[in-house]
Amino acid sequence: MNHRQVFTVAQVNRYVKKILESDALLTGLFIEGELSNFNAHASGHLYFTLKDPAAAISSVMFKGHASELAFTPKSGMKVIAFGRLSMYEKSGQYQLYVEYLEPAGVGGLQLAFNQLREKLEGEGLFDPEKKRPLPQFAKCVAVITSPTGAAVQDIIRIIRGRNHAVKVVVSPALVQGEGAAADLARALKEVNAWGKADVIIIGRGGGSIEDLWAFNDEVLARAIAGSKIPVISAVGHETDFTIADFVADTRAPTPTAAAQMAVYDQRQVMYYVQDLQDALSRNLKNSMKKRFDNAKALTAQLSRQTDIRLSGEWQRLSHQEALLEKVSPYAAFKRGYALVRAENGSAVLSAKTLNTGDTLTLYWADGEANVKIDEVNYKDA
């Protein structure tokens, strides 16, 4: 006991911190957990607890790294954090210093989505000039989707309601899960090989990013791009975007909208033709009368505009003449004023510039006179 070594709390904390920071395993950790007690400080630093059902770690993300986040963290959000373990010496508490943060699950998928999108876009698969117009009067529509989903029923119902003469062929395929992308690509190739469809609708109803992931597959994207038949992509809801949407000839916000795009409305065409016939008949009857009325109205309008223009110009001329009369020096001469100039011809603007004996010239509207100054009197301002 006489030879014991006593440490301060600070020494112990520094020693523990050194141990933590020297362990290679603890200096580059990926940790998945739920955000808790999240606090975005005014300084720009983020403070939070990373937890799972069994444990929790106090964490901090400094402003420099926090400013690079592509999303807004919130308590309750599941994330993957990358950082290092160290100790905050003042409290004696070890914590995770986070350098990178992404939503768990979604982040990795989003990264893969962005990478594939950039790759295919760089190859020109999304170029507008490669998009083919949809046929105006399709006779046969092929639908590639799940045969048991609500989407296929909606598509068939809309097509039948718009034009019962159009043939609808369903090519069943998996729309989510393992093997779905390959199955969709297989169905697309089979429809092309069949060759009797005028347009293809490929898609499914809404779901999570994981549910829709089959439509972000490179093999399927290349199959859509290689289709000889125009393809409408109809995946999820209006806010959902997939690689299939970008590579297809047309993107529909929903499967229902895809059915409306693919098939013309027979009733609307009939109404349109009838309206054209009625309009043509009315135009033939009224054409000459309208031309005569228009010419008469234009003549009257031109006459009114001419009168108004001439009246306005005359008023402006009179006004300018009155203004000129007011500012004319001759008007001042008529009121008894005269223009005074010195021997050098400059205008005399102040009595202070005059001296006894100076010769001046006075000008009036009808003549002039030379005068000589005998005495100068002026008032101080």
PDB file of C-alpha atoms in Angstrom, residues 233-360:
ATOM      1  CA  SER A 233     -44.180   1.697 -67.792  1.00  0.00           C
ATOM      2  CA  ALA A 234     -46.825   1.854 -65.062  1.00  0.00           C
ATOM      3  CA  VAL A 235     -45.173   1.143 -61.724  1.00  0.00           C
ATOM      4  CA  GLY A 236     -46.688   2.131 -58.395  1.00  0.00           C
ATOM      5  CA  HIS A 237     -48.098   5.564 -57.707  1.00  0.00           C
ATOM      6  CA  GLU A 238     -47.443   8.966 -59.278  1.00  0.00           C
ATOM      7  CA  THR A 239     -44.574   9.713 -56.876  1.00  0.00           C
ATOM      8  CA  ASP A 240     -42.799   6.392 -57.554  1.00  0.00           C
ATOM      9  CA  PHE A 241     -40.014   6.421 -60.136  1.00  0.00           C
ATOM     10  CA  THR A 242     -38.123   3.353 -61.359  1.00  0.00           C
ATOM     11  CA  ILE A 243     -35.484   2.625 -63.985  1.00  0.00           C
ATOM     12  CA  ALA A 244     -38.240   1.062 -66.097  1.00  0.00           C
ATOM     13  CA  ASP A 245     -39.967   4.464 -66.196  1.00  0.00           C
ATOM     14  CA  PHE A 246     -36.901   6.157 -67.657  1.00  0.00           C
ATOM     15  CA  VAL A 247     -36.150   3.553 -70.314  1.00  0.00           C
ATOM     16  CA  ALA A 248     -39.746   2.935 -71.451  1.00  0.00           C
ATOM     17  CA  ASP A 249     -41.228   4.842 -74.372  1.00  0.00           C
ATOM     18  CA  THR A 250     -43.829   6.385 -72.059  1.00  0.00           C
ATOM     19  CA  ARG A 251     -44.209   6.578 -68.289  1.00  0.00           C
ATOM     20  CA  ALA A 252     -47.685   6.417 -66.771  1.00  0.00           C
ATOM     21  CA  PRO A 253     -48.143   7.652 -63.188  1.00  0.00           C
ATOM     22  CA  THR A 254     -50.430   4.684 -62.393  1.00  0.00           C
ATOM     23  CA  PRO A 255     -51.627   1.483 -64.111  1.00  0.00           C
ATOM     24  CA  THR A 256     -55.026   3.117 -64.599  1.00  0.00           C
ATOM     25  CA  ALA A 257     -53.416   6.026 -66.422  1.00  0.00           C
ATOM     26  CA  ALA A 258     -51.472   3.561 -68.587  1.00  0.00           C
ATOM     27  CA  ALA A 259     -54.729   1.970 -69.770  1.00  0.00           C
ATOM     28  CA  GLN A 260     -56.068   5.398 -70.685  1.00  0.00           C
ATOM     29  CA  MET A 261     -52.894   6.207 -72.645  1.00  0.00           C
ATOM     30  CA  ALA A 262     -52.868   2.897 -74.519  1.00  0.00           C
ATOM     31  CA  VAL A 263     -56.421   2.948 -75.879  1.00  0.00           C
ATOM     32  CA  TYR A 264     -58.477   5.695 -77.475  1.00  0.00           C
ATOM     33  CA  ASP A 265     -61.934   6.322 -76.059  1.00  0.00           C
ATOM     34  CA  GLN A 266     -64.412   5.126 -78.686  1.00  0.00           C
ATOM     35  CA  ARG A 267     -67.180   7.340 -77.332  1.00  0.00           C
ATOM     36  CA  GLN A 268     -65.001  10.434 -77.414  1.00  0.00           C
ATOM     37  CA  VAL A 269     -64.058   9.717 -81.028  1.00  0.00           C
ATOM     38  CA  MET A 270     -67.735   9.434 -81.971  1.00  0.00           C
ATOM     39  CA  TYR A 271     -68.543  12.654 -80.127  1.00  0.00           C
ATOM     40  CA  TYR A 272     -65.586  14.337 -81.797  1.00  0.00           C
ATOM     41  CA  VAL A 273     -66.677  13.271 -85.301  1.00  0.00           C
ATOM     42  CA  GLN A 274     -70.223  14.475 -84.628  1.00  0.00           C
ATOM     43  CA  ASP A 275     -68.934  17.788 -83.319  1.00  0.00           C
ATOM     44  CA  LEU A 276     -66.820  18.200 -86.456  1.00  0.00           C
ATOM     45  CA  GLN A 277     -69.830  17.574 -88.678  1.00  0.00           C
ATOM     46  CA  ASP A 278     -71.943  20.076 -86.754  1.00  0.00           C
ATOM     47  CA  ALA A 279     -69.185  22.661 -86.763  1.00  0.00           C
ATOM     48  CA  LEU A 280     -68.642  22.254 -90.532  1.00  0.00           C
ATOM     49  CA  SER A 281     -72.334  22.737 -91.194  1.00  0.00           C
ATOM     50  CA  ARG A 282     -72.486  25.876 -89.045  1.00  0.00           C
ATOM     51  CA  ASN A 283     -69.363  27.280 -90.636  1.00  0.00           C
ATOM     52  CA  LEU A 284     -70.695  26.831 -94.168  1.00  0.00           C
ATOM     53  CA  LYS A 285     -73.920  28.633 -93.265  1.00  0.00           C
ATOM     54  CA  ASN A 286     -72.363  31.467 -91.337  1.00  0.00           C
ATOM     55  CA  SER A 287     -69.092  32.018 -93.158  1.00  0.00           C
ATOM     56  CA  MET A 288     -70.214  34.817 -95.512  1.00  0.00           C
ATOM     57  CA  LYS A 289     -72.274  36.561 -92.836  1.00  0.00           C
ATOM     58  CA  LYS A 290     -69.356  36.542 -90.399  1.00  0.00           C
ATOM     59  CA  ARG A 291     -66.995  37.894 -93.049  1.00  0.00           C
ATOM     60  CA  PHE A 292     -69.373  40.758 -93.831  1.00  0.00           C
ATOM     61  CA  ASP A 293     -69.969  41.544 -90.157  1.00  0.00           C
ATOM     62  CA  ASN A 294     -66.246  41.477 -89.465  1.00  0.00           C
ATOM     63  CA  ALA A 295     -65.485  43.831 -92.339  1.00  0.00           C
ATOM     64  CA  LYS A 296     -68.212  46.233 -91.211  1.00  0.00           C
ATOM     65  CA  ALA A 297     -66.981  46.159 -87.634  1.00  0.00           C
ATOM     66  CA  LEU A 298     -63.379  46.713 -88.711  1.00  0.00           C
ATOM     67  CA  THR A 299     -64.363  49.705 -90.834  1.00  0.00           C
ATOM     68  CA  ALA A 300     -66.268  51.306 -87.953  1.00  0.00           C
ATOM     69  CA  GLN A 301     -63.447  50.564 -85.545  1.00  0.00           C
ATOM     70  CA  LEU A 302     -60.884  52.089 -87.919  1.00  0.00           C
ATOM     71  CA  SER A 303     -62.976  55.217 -88.265  1.00  0.00           C
ATOM     72  CA  ARG A 304     -63.341  55.576 -84.486  1.00  0.00           C
ATOM     73  CA  GLN A 305     -59.662  54.979 -83.917  1.00  0.00           C
ATOM     74  CA  THR A 306     -58.740  57.564 -86.583  1.00  0.00           C
ATOM     75  CA  ASP A 307     -60.988  60.209 -84.990  1.00  0.00           C
ATOM     76  CA  ILE A 308     -59.631  59.448 -81.543  1.00  0.00           C
ATOM     77  CA  ARG A 309     -56.048  59.549 -82.787  1.00  0.00           C
ATOM     78  CA  LEU A 310     -56.494  62.892 -84.582  1.00  0.00           C
ATOM     79  CA  SER A 311     -58.280  64.410 -81.589  1.00  0.00           C
ATOM     80  CA  GLY A 312     -55.522  63.254 -79.256  1.00  0.00           C
ATOM     81  CA  GLU A 313     -52.780  64.595 -81.509  1.00  0.00           C
ATOM     82  CA  TRP A 314     -54.526  67.968 -81.769  1.00  0.00           C
ATOM     83  CA  GLN A 315     -54.860  68.197 -77.987  1.00  0.00           C
ATOM     84  CA  ARG A 316     -51.212  67.305 -77.489  1.00  0.00           C
ATOM     85  CA  LEU A 317     -50.175  69.924 -80.058  1.00  0.00           C
ATOM     86  CA  SER A 318     -52.238  72.606 -78.334  1.00  0.00           C
ATOM     87  CA  HIS A 319     -50.783  71.651 -74.981  1.00  0.00           C
ATOM     88  CA  GLN A 320     -47.218  71.820 -76.308  1.00  0.00           C
ATOM     89  CA  GLU A 321     -47.933  75.198 -77.861  1.00  0.00           C
ATOM     90  CA  ALA A 322     -49.178  76.539 -74.520  1.00  0.00           C
ATOM     91  CA  LEU A 323     -46.089  75.198 -72.757  1.00  0.00           C
ATOM     92  CA  LEU A 324     -43.795  76.811 -75.288  1.00  0.00           C
ATOM     93  CA  GLU A 325     -45.608  80.130 -74.852  1.00  0.00           C
ATOM     94  CA  LYS A 326     -45.039  79.957 -71.085  1.00  0.00           C
ATOM     95  CA  VAL A 327     -41.325  79.285 -71.292  1.00  0.00           C
ATOM     96  CA  SER A 328     -40.647  81.647 -74.244  1.00  0.00           C
ATOM     97  CA  PRO A 329     -38.431  84.644 -73.364  1.00  0.00           C
ATOM     98  CA  TYR A 330     -40.713  86.791 -75.504  1.00  0.00           C
ATOM     99  CA  ALA A 331     -43.493  86.222 -73.033  1.00  0.00           C
ATOM    100  CA  ALA A 332     -41.281  87.672 -70.324  1.00  0.00           C
ATOM    101  CA  PHE A 333     -40.433  90.657 -72.554  1.00  0.00           C
ATOM    102  CA  LYS A 334     -44.152  91.385 -72.889  1.00  0.00           C
ATOM    103  CA  ARG A 335     -44.398  91.617 -69.114  1.00  0.00           C
ATOM    104  CA  GLY A 336     -41.712  94.347 -68.986  1.00  0.00           C
ATOM    105  CA  TYR A 337     -38.614  92.220 -68.454  1.00  0.00           C
ATOM    106  CA  ALA A 338     -35.409  92.663 -70.431  1.00  0.00           C
ATOM    107  CA  LEU A 339     -32.327  90.492 -71.053  1.00  0.00           C
ATOM    108  CA  VAL A 340     -29.118  92.095 -69.701  1.00  0.00           C
ATOM    109  CA  ARG A 341     -25.744  91.237 -71.201  1.00  0.00           C
ATOM    110  CA  ALA A 342     -22.244  92.499 -70.321  1.00  0.00           C
ATOM    111  CA  GLU A 343     -19.737  93.832 -72.846  1.00  0.00           C
ATOM    112  CA  ASN A 344     -18.380  90.303 -73.394  1.00  0.00           C
ATOM    113  CA  GLY A 345     -21.853  89.087 -74.309  1.00  0.00           C
ATOM    114  CA  SER A 346     -22.475  87.008 -71.167  1.00  0.00           C
ATOM    115  CA  ALA A 347     -25.801  87.267 -69.368  1.00  0.00           C
ATOM    116  CA  VAL A 348     -25.764  89.352 -66.178  1.00  0.00           C
ATOM    117  CA  LEU A 349     -27.340  87.228 -63.466  1.00  0.00           C
ATOM    118  CA  SER A 350     -26.427  89.242 -60.338  1.00  0.00           C
ATOM    119  CA  ALA A 351     -25.829  92.888 -59.379  1.00  0.00           C
ATOM    120  CA  LYS A 352     -22.770  91.740 -57.480  1.00  0.00           C
ATOM    121  CA  THR A 353     -20.953  91.174 -60.769  1.00  0.00           C
ATOM    122  CA  LEU A 354     -21.365  94.827 -61.859  1.00  0.00           C
ATOM    123  CA  ASN A 355     -19.115  97.828 -61.297  1.00  0.00           C
ATOM    124  CA  THR A 356     -19.603 101.559 -61.776  1.00  0.00           C
ATOM    125  CA  GLY A 357     -18.772 102.507 -65.319  1.00  0.00           C
ATOM    126  CA  ASP A 358     -19.620  99.114 -66.873  1.00  0.00           C
ATOM    127  CA  THR A 359     -21.427  99.246 -70.205  1.00  0.00           C
ATOM    128  CA  LEU A 360     -24.412  96.914 -70.599  1.00  0.00           C
TER     129      LEU A 360
END
